[in-house]
């Protein structure tokens, strides 16, 4: 372990003790080394005894910095693992990070470009436009065309810091897992493994650039969503260059109202964009918080979203897509039995689950939703309640579904902020019904045939020859099988004859032995024994020599 790792470990430990996180582990189950630490670091005491546990955890993560804040934000969506109080506190974490020096940013950019900034860009501004936990953004003009662009560059040495923190998190997760026992639902090592995959993906700006290009292609000519163009030839692992956009932050309701934005249409389009990404494209933006979404100023009566930061993208398996769509529709139709069955079929709960009890638990969560107007039904809250039910029935929530749930909460929250009367179902249900029809209906069957036609057309000219070759092969196989069958029957006849003679000889020998022992007639006994021996010899010699076919 390096000196920096030891220093970071001490800082994390000190922060945990200052916020009393060690008190969350009862003394009767605390291991000896934790008790030893408590006594060894006696000068570090809980300074926040008046605050509840969830708030103390939030403040501790906030003090530890961006990487731990992001971990807390991810955990806040895991209502299947955490209780409400903890999840609500973690959801309040704000990732506000001071910017780093613009001259240092210039050096990092020139290292990534392997050229002076002035050779490719004009008007580079060392004052950043925005700063986040992993990267910050600077404006410039492309020298070749004069186009307005932004340069997103990773923070210096951020990789080393993240890897050190992840290594420490992994060790802490293993300790927590051993303390809680093998049957705990938190599964801390798995949570950290999921987080590791997500955070490391954000360290590669080449990957983010590829994601943005793919998402832009998916929504080419869309009136609902615009993705800025990416200058891929200028991108690298630590630098991303893209078109600069001008829009209104989606959370700035006053500015949107001032320009006369159709907020109802904007809210509905948010829902449509979400379901299109999930079900049509199976490639969805999984970090759509307000800081990553703007609204174009060009057509307020026909508003268009502008999406940024494609570092975290999600996708589902075809099975999860279908089960999710059926779950949504079953909920709308109040078919709780079908919801329970879908959870079991999808493998989200085990076959041993009490299906009736599970159905009743789902009904208890969902039914109150129908006592309200449809416009007041919160899809996001419904998912959170279902995730709480997951704790009771030990549902294994897949990481991709957690990303989906987080994204849906963002979208629904934005939609209701923009237009509180948003009717999520009226917007989503037709899309889902159409998608289901395309997946399992007549339209799906027609599309499958349509897709296979070019392949079939290529094979049709070869069909007569293929049929002839197959018939010829079939005839050859039948001939071989007939020969094998004939050999088998001959073998069985010989074996049957041999077995008959051997059994007869055994009977004669037994009879001769009995007569001989009883001394009834020695000549008859000897005759039986001699005859039996002769028959046995005949039977043995008549046995098939080769026992295999």
Short mmCIF file of C-alpha atoms in Angstrom, two decimals:
data_model
loop_
_atom_site.label_atom_id
_atom_site.label_comp_id
_atom_site.label_asym_id
_atom_site.label_seq_id
_atom_site.Cartn_x
_atom_site.Cartn_y
_atom_site.Cartn_z
CA UNK A 1 0.00 0.00 0.00
CA UNK A 2 1.45 3.38 -1.01
CA UNK A 3 1.90 6.37 1.28
CA UNK A 4 -0.98 8.19 -0.44
CA UNK A 5 -3.26 5.15 0.05
CA UNK A 6 -2.42 5.07 3.77
CA UNK A 7 -3.06 8.80 4.02
CA UNK A 8 -6.38 8.49 2.20
CA UNK A 9 -7.37 5.53 4.37
CA UNK A 10 -6.67 7.55 7.51
CA UNK A 11 -8.71 10.48 6.14
CA UNK A 12 -11.70 8.20 5.42
CA UNK A 13 -11.41 6.56 8.85
CA UNK A 14 -11.15 9.93 10.61
CA UNK A 15 -14.22 11.25 8.76
CA UNK A 16 -16.21 8.10 9.58
CA UNK A 17 -15.38 8.46 13.29
CA UNK A 18 -16.11 12.21 13.32
CA UNK A 19 -19.60 11.51 12.00
CA UNK A 20 -20.15 8.51 14.27
CA UNK A 21 -20.52 5.96 11.49
CA UNK A 22 -18.79 3.40 13.71
CA UNK A 23 -21.73 3.71 16.13
CA UNK A 24 -23.94 2.10 13.49
CA UNK A 25 -22.27 -1.24 14.31
CA UNK A 26 -23.48 -2.45 17.75
CA UNK A 27 -20.74 -3.17 20.30
CA UNK A 28 -21.85 -6.78 20.74
CA UNK A 29 -21.13 -7.60 17.08
CA UNK A 30 -18.23 -5.19 16.45
CA UNK A 31 -15.00 -7.11 15.68
CA UNK A 32 -11.94 -6.74 17.89
CA UNK A 33 -10.05 -4.59 15.38
CA UNK A 34 -12.88 -2.03 15.26
CA UNK A 35 -12.92 -1.84 19.07
CA UNK A 36 -9.14 -1.43 19.02
CA UNK A 37 -9.45 1.44 16.52
CA UNK A 38 -12.06 3.17 18.68
CA UNK A 39 -9.68 3.08 21.66
CA UNK A 40 -6.52 3.88 19.66
CA UNK A 41 -8.05 6.98 18.05
CA UNK A 42 -9.63 8.16 21.29
CA UNK A 43 -9.16 11.83 20.37
CA UNK A 44 -11.51 11.49 17.38
CA UNK A 45 -15.09 11.44 18.61
CA UNK A 46 -18.55 11.67 17.07
CA UNK A 47 -19.21 15.40 16.66
CA UNK A 48 -22.75 14.97 15.31
CA UNK A 49 -24.58 12.89 17.91
CA UNK A 50 -27.67 15.08 17.54
CA UNK A 51 -28.16 14.06 13.90
CA UNK A 52 -29.85 10.86 12.64
CA UNK A 53 -27.72 8.12 11.06
CA UNK A 54 -28.77 8.82 7.47
CA UNK A 55 -27.88 12.50 7.71
CA UNK A 56 -24.51 11.67 9.29
CA UNK A 57 -23.71 9.33 6.38
CA UNK A 58 -24.69 12.04 3.88
CA UNK A 59 -22.45 14.63 5.56
CA UNK A 60 -19.53 12.19 5.77
CA UNK A 61 -19.71 11.35 2.05
CA UNK A 62 -20.03 15.04 1.24
CA UNK A 63 -16.85 15.81 3.18
CA UNK A 64 -14.92 12.95 1.53
CA UNK A 65 -15.42 14.50 -1.88
CA UNK A 66 -16.78 13.90 -5.41
CA UNK A 67 -16.11 10.14 -5.72
CA UNK A 68 -17.90 9.38 -2.46
CA UNK A 69 -20.69 11.83 -3.31
CA UNK A 70 -21.30 9.95 -6.56
CA UNK A 71 -21.39 6.68 -4.60
CA UNK A 72 -24.02 8.17 -2.27
CA UNK A 73 -26.07 9.41 -5.22
CA UNK A 74 -26.05 5.91 -6.69
CA UNK A 75 -27.00 4.35 -3.35
CA UNK A 76 -29.92 6.77 -3.02
CA UNK A 77 -31.66 4.95 -5.88
CA UNK A 78 -31.31 1.55 -4.19
CA UNK A 79 -34.55 1.56 -2.20
CA UNK A 80 -34.41 -2.23 -2.38
CA UNK A 81 -31.31 -2.10 -0.16
CA UNK A 82 -31.69 0.99 2.06
CA UNK A 83 -34.50 2.18 4.27
CA UNK A 84 -36.42 5.36 3.39
CA UNK A 85 -34.60 7.67 5.80
CA UNK A 86 -31.14 6.77 4.48
CA UNK A 87 -32.21 6.87 0.83
CA UNK A 88 -33.87 10.30 1.22
CA UNK A 89 -30.78 11.77 2.88
CA UNK A 90 -28.44 10.41 0.21
CA UNK A 91 -30.71 11.75 -2.54
CA UNK A 92 -29.97 15.26 -1.20
CA UNK A 93 -26.25 15.01 -2.02
CA UNK A 94 -25.15 17.78 -4.39
CA UNK A 95 -22.07 17.28 -6.55
CA UNK A 96 -20.72 20.87 -6.44
CA UNK A 97 -17.00 20.87 -7.16
CA UNK A 98 -14.60 23.84 -7.35
CA UNK A 99 -12.87 24.24 -10.71
CA UNK A 100 -9.14 23.66 -11.16
CA UNK A 101 -6.72 26.23 -12.56
CA UNK A 102 -7.28 27.17 -16.22
CA UNK A 103 -3.53 27.16 -16.99
CA UNK A 104 -3.37 23.57 -15.76
CA UNK A 105 -6.39 22.76 -17.96
CA UNK A 106 -4.51 24.25 -20.94
CA UNK A 107 -1.53 21.96 -20.24
CA UNK A 108 -3.78 18.89 -19.97
CA UNK A 109 -5.54 19.75 -23.26
CA UNK A 110 -2.29 20.33 -25.15
CA UNK A 111 -0.90 17.03 -23.84
CA UNK A 112 -4.03 15.24 -25.09
CA UNK A 113 -3.89 17.02 -28.49
CA UNK A 114 -0.08 16.68 -28.75
CA UNK A 115 -0.16 20.21 -30.17
CA UNK A 116 -0.51 23.82 -28.96
CA UNK A 117 -4.13 24.89 -28.46
CA UNK A 118 -3.61 27.87 -30.81
CA UNK A 119 -2.78 25.53 -33.69
CA UNK A 120 -6.34 24.12 -33.65
CA UNK A 121 -8.49 26.61 -31.72
CA UNK A 122 -9.05 30.33 -31.39
CA UNK A 123 -10.37 32.25 -28.37
CA UNK A 124 -9.67 29.50 -25.84
CA UNK A 125 -11.07 30.65 -22.49
CA UNK A 126 -9.09 29.54 -19.46
CA UNK A 127 -12.09 30.36 -17.29
CA UNK A 128 -14.19 27.15 -17.29
CA UNK A 129 -17.83 27.13 -18.35
CA UNK A 130 -18.61 24.31 -15.91
CA UNK A 131 -16.80 22.07 -13.45
CA UNK A 132 -17.71 18.58 -12.24
CA UNK A 133 -16.13 15.86 -10.13
CA UNK A 134 -14.23 14.20 -12.99
CA UNK A 135 -13.85 16.85 -15.69
CA UNK A 136 -14.38 20.49 -16.53
CA UNK A 137 -15.37 22.34 -19.70
CA UNK A 138 -13.77 25.28 -21.55
CA UNK A 139 -15.03 27.21 -24.57
CA UNK A 140 -13.16 27.97 -27.83
CA UNK A 141 -13.63 28.35 -31.58
CA UNK A 142 -12.53 25.75 -34.10
CA UNK A 143 -9.74 27.34 -36.15
CA UNK A 144 -10.70 25.63 -39.41
CA UNK A 145 -14.37 26.68 -39.46
CA UNK A 146 -14.84 29.22 -36.67
CA UNK A 147 -17.51 27.00 -35.08
CA UNK A 148 -18.21 27.44 -31.38
CA UNK A 149 -16.98 24.39 -29.48
CA UNK A 150 -16.37 23.21 -25.93
CA UNK A 151 -13.42 21.17 -24.71
CA UNK A 152 -14.12 18.72 -21.89
CA UNK A 153 -10.92 17.68 -20.12
CA UNK A 154 -10.37 15.26 -17.24
CA UNK A 155 -9.02 16.60 -13.96
CA UNK A 156 -5.27 16.10 -13.47
CA UNK A 157 -4.38 12.80 -11.76
CA UNK A 158 -8.08 11.95 -11.36
CA UNK A 159 -7.47 8.34 -12.45
CA UNK A 160 -4.99 7.68 -9.64
CA UNK A 161 -7.34 9.23 -7.08
CA UNK A 162 -10.32 7.20 -8.29
CA UNK A 163 -8.40 3.91 -8.39
CA UNK A 164 -7.08 4.51 -4.87
CA UNK A 165 -10.58 5.32 -3.59
CA UNK A 166 -12.08 2.30 -5.35
CA UNK A 167 -9.45 0.01 -3.84
CA UNK A 168 -10.23 1.41 -0.40
CA UNK A 169 -14.00 1.11 -1.00
CA UNK A 170 -13.58 -2.53 -2.01
CA UNK A 171 -11.74 -3.34 1.21
CA UNK A 172 -14.31 -1.50 3.32
CA UNK A 173 -17.14 -3.28 1.47
CA UNK A 174 -15.62 -6.68 2.24
CA UNK A 175 -15.35 -5.74 5.92
CA UNK A 176 -18.97 -4.54 6.01
CA UNK A 177 -20.09 -7.73 4.24
CA UNK A 178 -18.30 -9.94 6.79
CA UNK A 179 -19.76 -7.94 9.69
CA UNK A 180 -23.34 -8.16 8.39
CA UNK A 181 -23.12 -11.87 7.50
CA UNK A 182 -23.62 -13.81 4.29
CA UNK A 183 -27.42 -13.42 4.27
CA UNK A 184 -27.42 -9.60 4.29
CA UNK A 185 -29.26 -7.82 1.48
CA UNK A 186 -26.87 -4.89 1.18
CA UNK A 187 -24.30 -7.00 -0.73
CA UNK A 188 -21.71 -4.24 -0.31
CA UNK A 189 -19.04 -5.84 -2.58
CA UNK A 190 -21.56 -6.10 -5.44
CA UNK A 191 -22.65 -2.47 -4.96
CA UNK A 192 -19.02 -1.30 -5.14
CA UNK A 193 -18.38 -3.51 -8.19
CA UNK A 194 -21.36 -1.87 -9.98
CA UNK A 195 -20.13 1.57 -8.95
CA UNK A 196 -16.60 0.74 -10.14
CA UNK A 197 -17.94 -0.20 -13.59
CA UNK A 198 -19.90 3.06 -13.82
CA UNK A 199 -17.19 5.41 -12.58
CA UNK A 200 -14.41 3.87 -14.68
CA UNK A 201 -16.61 4.27 -17.75
CA UNK A 202 -16.69 8.03 -17.11
CA UNK A 203 -12.88 8.18 -17.16
CA UNK A 204 -12.75 7.37 -20.88
CA UNK A 205 -13.94 10.39 -22.89
CA UNK A 206 -13.50 8.40 -26.12
CA UNK A 207 -16.30 6.16 -24.85
CA UNK A 208 -18.48 9.16 -24.02
CA UNK A 209 -17.87 10.58 -27.50
CA UNK A 210 -18.94 7.27 -29.09
CA UNK A 211 -22.07 7.21 -26.90
CA UNK A 212 -22.98 10.76 -27.93
CA UNK A 213 -22.51 9.94 -31.63
CA UNK A 214 -24.74 6.86 -31.35
CA UNK A 215 -27.45 8.75 -29.42
CA UNK A 216 -27.34 11.57 -31.98
CA UNK A 217 -27.83 9.04 -34.79
CA UNK A 218 -30.79 7.50 -32.95
CA UNK A 219 -32.49 10.92 -32.75
CA UNK A 220 -31.44 12.33 -36.11
CA UNK A 221 -34.04 14.89 -37.31
CA UNK A 222 -36.00 14.47 -34.05
CA UNK A 223 -38.07 17.42 -32.86
CA UNK A 224 -37.88 16.13 -29.29
CA UNK A 225 -34.14 15.72 -28.60
CA UNK A 226 -30.94 17.24 -29.95
CA UNK A 227 -27.45 15.91 -29.15
CA UNK A 228 -24.48 18.22 -29.89
CA UNK A 229 -22.11 17.14 -32.67
CA UNK A 230 -18.82 15.53 -31.62
CA UNK A 231 -15.48 16.21 -33.33
CA UNK A 232 -14.27 12.66 -33.00
CA UNK A 233 -10.88 13.22 -34.68
CA UNK A 234 -9.97 15.65 -31.86
CA UNK A 235 -11.15 13.36 -29.04
CA UNK A 236 -8.99 11.11 -26.88
CA UNK A 237 -9.29 9.28 -23.59
CA UNK A 238 -8.75 12.51 -21.62
CA UNK A 239 -10.26 15.08 -24.01
CA UNK A 240 -13.59 15.46 -25.79
CA UNK A 241 -14.38 18.24 -28.28
CA UNK A 242 -17.99 18.94 -29.22
CA UNK A 243 -20.36 21.57 -30.54
CA UNK A 244 -21.23 24.34 -28.08
CA UNK A 245 -24.95 24.64 -27.47
CA UNK A 246 -26.99 27.62 -26.31
CA UNK A 247 -30.12 26.84 -24.36
CA UNK A 248 -32.01 27.32 -21.12
CA UNK A 249 -31.39 24.91 -18.24
CA UNK A 250 -34.47 22.73 -17.95
CA UNK A 251 -34.78 23.60 -14.25
CA UNK A 252 -35.06 27.35 -14.99
CA UNK A 253 -38.86 27.46 -15.20
CA UNK A 254 -38.99 31.26 -15.06
CA UNK A 255 -36.77 31.63 -18.15
CA UNK A 256 -38.79 28.98 -20.01
CA UNK A 257 -42.02 30.79 -19.18
CA UNK A 258 -40.52 34.13 -20.18
CA UNK A 259 -39.88 32.92 -23.73
CA UNK A 260 -43.34 31.33 -23.98
CA UNK A 261 -42.26 27.68 -23.96
CA UNK A 262 -45.06 25.12 -24.35
CA UNK A 263 -44.35 23.36 -21.04
CA UNK A 264 -47.07 20.72 -21.49
CA UNK A 265 -45.57 19.59 -24.81
CA UNK A 266 -42.07 19.75 -23.34
CA UNK A 267 -43.06 17.53 -20.40
CA UNK A 268 -44.78 15.01 -22.68
CA UNK A 269 -41.76 14.91 -24.98
CA UNK A 270 -39.55 14.10 -22.01
CA UNK A 271 -41.61 10.96 -21.40
CA UNK A 272 -41.60 10.08 -25.10
CA UNK A 273 -37.82 10.51 -25.32
CA UNK A 274 -37.33 8.23 -22.31
CA UNK A 275 -39.54 5.40 -23.60
CA UNK A 276 -38.10 5.74 -27.11
CA UNK A 277 -34.57 5.31 -25.79
CA UNK A 278 -35.51 2.34 -23.60
CA UNK A 279 -37.82 0.39 -25.90
CA UNK A 280 -37.13 1.47 -29.48
CA UNK A 281 -33.35 1.89 -29.29
CA UNK A 282 -32.48 -0.06 -26.10
CA UNK A 283 -29.83 2.60 -25.44
CA UNK A 284 -30.78 5.16 -22.82
CA UNK A 285 -29.10 8.13 -21.18
CA UNK A 286 -28.75 7.04 -17.56
CA UNK A 287 -27.65 10.36 -16.05
CA UNK A 288 -30.41 12.76 -17.10
CA UNK A 289 -30.33 15.04 -14.08
CA UNK A 290 -31.23 18.74 -14.61
CA UNK A 291 -27.59 19.79 -15.02
CA UNK A 292 -27.33 17.67 -18.19
CA UNK A 293 -30.52 18.86 -19.89
CA UNK A 294 -31.19 22.17 -21.65
CA UNK A 295 -34.07 23.45 -23.78
CA UNK A 296 -33.50 25.05 -27.18
CA UNK A 297 -34.48 28.70 -27.52
CA UNK A 298 -35.25 28.47 -31.24
CA UNK A 299 -38.92 27.35 -31.23
CA UNK A 300 -40.62 27.87 -27.85
CA UNK A 301 -43.95 26.60 -29.24
CA UNK A 302 -42.22 23.44 -30.50
CA UNK A 303 -39.66 22.94 -27.71
CA UNK A 304 -36.69 20.64 -28.11
CA UNK A 305 -34.48 19.11 -25.41
CA UNK A 306 -30.69 19.30 -25.66
CA UNK A 307 -28.91 16.39 -23.98
CA UNK A 308 -25.35 16.53 -22.64
CA UNK A 309 -22.91 14.21 -20.85
CA UNK A 310 -23.36 10.74 -22.33
CA UNK A 311 -20.80 9.11 -20.06
CA UNK A 312 -23.33 6.76 -18.43
CA UNK A 313 -25.60 4.89 -20.82
CA UNK A 314 -27.81 1.90 -20.10
CA UNK A 315 -29.34 -0.99 -22.03
CA UNK A 316 -31.55 -3.98 -21.24
CA UNK A 317 -31.71 -7.54 -22.48
CA UNK A 318 -34.59 -8.31 -24.84
CA UNK A 319 -36.19 -10.35 -22.04
CA UNK A 320 -35.93 -7.48 -19.53
CA UNK A 321 -37.35 -5.08 -22.12
CA UNK A 322 -40.40 -7.26 -22.71
CA UNK A 323 -40.95 -8.04 -19.03
CA UNK A 324 -40.69 -4.34 -18.17
CA UNK A 325 -43.20 -3.32 -20.84
CA UNK A 326 -45.60 -6.05 -19.73
CA UNK A 327 -45.17 -4.93 -16.11
CA UNK A 328 -46.12 -1.37 -17.02
CA UNK A 329 -49.19 -2.51 -18.95
CA UNK A 330 -50.21 -5.01 -16.26
CA UNK A 331 -50.04 -2.22 -13.69
CA UNK A 332 -52.27 -0.02 -15.83
CA UNK A 333 -54.77 -2.90 -16.14
CA UNK A 334 -54.48 -3.65 -12.39
CA UNK A 335 -53.44 -7.23 -13.16
CA UNK A 336 -51.36 -7.91 -10.04
CA UNK A 337 -51.29 -11.65 -10.63
CA UNK A 338 -49.61 -11.00 -13.97
CA UNK A 339 -47.06 -8.65 -12.34
CA UNK A 340 -46.15 -11.32 -9.77
CA UNK A 341 -45.86 -13.96 -12.50
CA UNK A 342 -43.64 -11.68 -14.59
CA UNK A 343 -41.26 -11.12 -11.69
CA UNK A 344 -40.91 -14.90 -11.27
CA UNK A 345 -40.55 -15.59 -15.02
CA UNK A 346 -37.87 -12.92 -15.36
CA UNK A 347 -35.83 -14.42 -12.53
CA UNK A 348 -36.08 -11.26 -10.43
CA UNK A 349 -37.52 -13.43 -7.65
CA UNK A 350 -36.93 -17.13 -7.04
CA UNK A 351 -39.33 -19.94 -7.96
CA UNK A 352 -39.76 -20.69 -4.26
CA UNK A 353 -41.42 -17.30 -3.66
CA UNK A 354 -44.95 -17.46 -2.26
CA UNK A 355 -46.69 -16.22 -5.38
CA UNK A 356 -49.98 -15.38 -3.65
CA UNK A 357 -48.25 -13.42 -0.86
CA UNK A 358 -46.14 -11.60 -3.42
CA UNK A 359 -49.24 -10.76 -5.47
CA UNK A 360 -50.99 -9.36 -2.38
CA UNK A 361 -47.93 -7.28 -1.47
CA UNK A 362 -47.86 -5.77 -4.98
CA UNK A 363 -51.59 -5.10 -4.79
CA UNK A 364 -51.12 -3.30 -1.48
CA UNK A 365 -48.50 -1.05 -3.10
CA UNK A 366 -50.30 -0.39 -6.36
CA UNK A 367 -53.99 -0.25 -5.46
CA UNK A 368 -53.84 3.11 -3.59
CA UNK A 369 -52.54 4.65 -6.81
CA UNK A 370 -55.91 4.03 -8.41
CA UNK A 371 -57.78 5.99 -5.80
CA UNK A 372 -56.22 9.12 -7.29
CA UNK A 373 -56.68 10.76 -10.67
CA UNK A 374 -54.36 9.32 -13.28
CA UNK A 375 -52.48 12.60 -13.47
CA UNK A 376 -51.50 12.19 -9.79
CA UNK A 377 -50.03 8.70 -10.21
CA UNK A 378 -46.26 8.81 -9.79
CA UNK A 379 -44.52 6.11 -11.75
CA UNK A 380 -41.26 6.84 -9.99
CA UNK A 381 -42.78 6.52 -6.52
CA UNK A 382 -44.47 3.32 -7.62
CA UNK A 383 -41.10 1.85 -8.59
CA UNK A 384 -39.63 2.95 -5.27
CA UNK A 385 -42.46 1.23 -3.39
CA UNK A 386 -41.95 -1.92 -5.45
CA UNK A 387 -38.24 -1.81 -4.64
CA UNK A 388 -39.15 -1.57 -0.95
CA UNK A 389 -41.28 -4.69 -1.40
CA UNK A 390 -38.17 -6.25 -2.93
CA UNK A 391 -36.47 -6.17 0.47
CA UNK A 392 -39.18 -8.41 1.93
CA UNK A 393 -39.20 -10.91 -0.95
CA UNK A 394 -35.45 -10.80 -1.64
CA UNK A 395 -35.80 -9.60 -5.20
CA UNK A 396 -32.47 -9.50 -7.00
CA UNK A 397 -32.49 -6.07 -8.62
CA UNK A 398 -30.27 -5.96 -11.70
CA UNK A 399 -27.83 -3.01 -12.09
CA UNK A 400 -29.33 -2.03 -15.46
CA UNK A 401 -32.78 -1.81 -13.85
CA UNK A 402 -31.39 0.48 -11.14
CA UNK A 403 -30.03 2.78 -13.86
CA UNK A 404 -33.44 2.69 -15.51
CA UNK A 405 -35.25 3.49 -12.26
CA UNK A 406 -32.91 6.42 -11.58
CA UNK A 407 -33.48 7.78 -15.10
CA UNK A 408 -37.26 7.43 -14.81
CA UNK A 409 -37.21 9.33 -11.52
CA UNK A 410 -35.26 12.15 -13.17
CA UNK A 411 -37.60 12.28 -16.16
CA UNK A 412 -40.79 12.16 -14.12
CA UNK A 413 -39.48 14.76 -11.68
CA UNK A 414 -38.63 17.11 -14.54
CA UNK A 415 -41.97 16.46 -16.22
CA UNK A 416 -43.97 17.29 -13.11
CA UNK A 417 -41.83 20.37 -12.47
CA UNK A 418 -42.47 21.60 -16.01
CA UNK A 419 -46.16 20.63 -16.08
CA UNK A 420 -47.62 19.38 -12.77
CA UNK A 421 -50.70 17.95 -14.50
CA UNK A 422 -48.53 15.65 -16.60
CA UNK A 423 -50.43 12.42 -17.28
CA UNK A 424 -47.62 9.95 -17.58
CA UNK A 425 -49.87 7.04 -18.56
CA UNK A 426 -51.73 8.86 -21.29
CA UNK A 427 -48.35 9.64 -22.82
CA UNK A 428 -46.64 6.30 -22.25
CA UNK A 429 -49.39 3.70 -22.69
CA UNK A 430 -49.93 4.08 -26.48
CA UNK A 431 -46.18 3.86 -27.01
CA UNK A 432 -45.93 0.69 -24.90
CA UNK A 433 -48.92 -0.95 -26.60
CA UNK A 434 -47.46 -0.21 -30.02
CA UNK A 435 -44.05 -1.56 -28.96
CA UNK A 436 -45.59 -4.76 -27.57
CA UNK A 437 -47.50 -5.27 -30.80
CA UNK A 438 -44.26 -4.86 -32.73
CA UNK A 439 -42.53 -7.41 -30.48
CA UNK A 440 -45.09 -10.21 -30.26
CA UNK A 441 -47.93 -9.29 -32.63
CA UNK A 442 -48.66 -9.83 -36.33
CA UNK A 443 -46.54 -6.79 -37.17
CA UNK A 444 -43.56 -8.42 -35.46
CA UNK A 445 -44.07 -11.64 -37.43
CA UNK A 446 -44.28 -9.66 -40.69
CA UNK A 447 -41.10 -7.73 -39.83
CA UNK A 448 -39.24 -10.95 -39.03
CA UNK A 449 -40.23 -12.43 -42.40
CA UNK A 450 -39.28 -9.16 -44.10
CA UNK A 451 -35.84 -9.25 -42.47
CA UNK A 452 -35.27 -12.86 -43.56
CA UNK A 453 -36.37 -12.33 -47.19
CA UNK A 454 -32.92 -11.25 -48.53
CA UNK A 455 -31.34 -14.32 -46.95
CA UNK A 456 -34.06 -16.57 -48.32
CA UNK A 457 -33.72 -14.99 -51.79
CA UNK A 458 -30.01 -15.88 -51.81
CA UNK A 459 -30.77 -19.49 -50.91
CA UNK A 460 -33.73 -20.11 -53.30
CA UNK A 461 -31.51 -20.76 -56.42
CA UNK A 462 -29.59 -23.35 -54.40
CA UNK A 463 -32.76 -25.00 -53.09
CA UNK A 464 -33.12 -27.82 -55.72
CA UNK A 465 -29.48 -28.83 -55.26
CA UNK A 466 -29.81 -28.65 -51.46
CA UNK A 467 -32.95 -30.82 -51.59
CA UNK A 468 -31.21 -33.35 -53.87
CA UNK A 469 -28.09 -33.45 -51.67
CA UNK A 470 -30.22 -33.88 -48.56
CA UNK A 471 -32.27 -36.68 -50.15
CA UNK A 472 -29.08 -38.40 -51.31
CA UNK A 473 -27.59 -38.04 -47.84
CA UNK A 474 -30.82 -39.29 -46.26
CA UNK A 475 -30.90 -42.34 -48.52
CA UNK A 476 -27.27 -43.12 -47.67
CA UNK A 477 -27.98 -42.82 -43.97
CA UNK A 478 -31.05 -45.07 -44.27
CA UNK A 479 -28.99 -47.70 -46.11
CA UNK A 480 -26.32 -47.62 -43.42
CA UNK A 481 -28.96 -47.86 -40.70
CA UNK A 482 -30.60 -50.83 -42.44
CA UNK A 483 -27.24 -52.65 -42.63
CA UNK A 484 -26.63 -51.98 -38.95
CA UNK A 485 -30.12 -53.25 -38.12
CA UNK A 486 -29.59 -56.46 -40.15
CA UNK A 487 -26.28 -57.09 -38.39
CA UNK A 488 -27.93 -56.46 -35.06
CA UNK A 489 -30.77 -58.95 -35.78
CA UNK A 490 -28.28 -61.65 -36.89
CA UNK A 491 -26.25 -60.99 -33.77
CA UNK A 492 -29.34 -61.26 -31.56
CA UNK A 493 -30.44 -64.56 -33.22
CA UNK A 494 -27.03 -66.10 -32.63
CA UNK A 495 -26.99 -64.79 -29.10
CA UNK A 496 -30.52 -66.15 -28.46
CA UNK A 497 -29.54 -69.61 -29.82
CA UNK A 498 -26.37 -69.65 -27.74
CA UNK A 499 -28.18 -68.56 -24.60
CA UNK A 500 -30.85 -71.28 -25.15
CA UNK A 501 -28.19 -74.01 -25.44
CA UNK A 502 -26.29 -72.72 -22.41
CA UNK A 503 -29.45 -72.63 -20.29
CA UNK A 504 -30.38 -76.19 -21.44
CA UNK A 505 -26.90 -77.44 -20.59
CA UNK A 506 -27.12 -75.85 -17.15
CA UNK A 507 -30.45 -77.62 -16.50
CA UNK A 508 -29.02 -81.01 -17.65
CA UNK A 509 -25.92 -80.61 -15.51
CA UNK A 510 -28.01 -79.70 -12.43
CA UNK A 511 -30.35 -82.67 -13.00
CA UNK A 512 -27.38 -85.04 -13.48
CA UNK A 513 -25.76 -83.77 -10.29
CA UNK A 514 -28.97 -84.27 -8.30
CA UNK A 515 -29.45 -87.82 -9.64
CA UNK A 516 -25.83 -88.62 -8.92
CA UNK A 517 -26.06 -87.37 -5.34
CA UNK A 518 -29.30 -89.25 -4.75
CA UNK A 519 -27.77 -92.39 -6.31
CA UNK A 520 -31.11 -93.13 -8.02
CA UNK A 521 -29.58 -94.24 -11.28
CA UNK A 522 -25.91 -93.67 -11.88
CA UNK A 523 -26.18 -94.30 -15.59
CA UNK A 524 -28.96 -91.67 -15.96
CA UNK A 525 -26.97 -89.23 -13.88
CA UNK A 526 -23.88 -89.71 -15.96
CA UNK A 527 -25.91 -89.38 -19.16
CA UNK A 528 -27.39 -86.05 -18.00
CA UNK A 529 -23.97 -84.72 -17.04
CA UNK A 530 -22.34 -85.79 -20.30
CA UNK A 531 -25.25 -84.49 -22.39
CA UNK A 532 -25.25 -81.21 -20.44
CA UNK A 533 -21.52 -80.74 -21.00
CA UNK A 534 -21.97 -81.42 -24.72
CA UNK A 535 -24.84 -78.93 -25.04
CA UNK A 536 -22.83 -76.32 -23.09
CA UNK A 537 -19.90 -76.77 -25.48
CA UNK A 538 -22.23 -76.32 -28.46
CA UNK A 539 -23.74 -73.20 -26.94
CA UNK A 540 -20.39 -71.69 -26.11
CA UNK A 541 -19.02 -72.32 -29.60
CA UNK A 542 -22.16 -70.82 -31.21
CA UNK A 543 -21.84 -67.51 -29.31
CA UNK A 544 -21.08 -64.50 -31.60
CA UNK A 545 -17.34 -63.86 -31.70
CA UNK A 546 -17.67 -60.06 -32.03
CA UNK A 547 -20.07 -58.48 -29.52
CA UNK A 548 -20.02 -55.07 -31.13
CA UNK A 549 -21.84 -53.97 -34.23
#
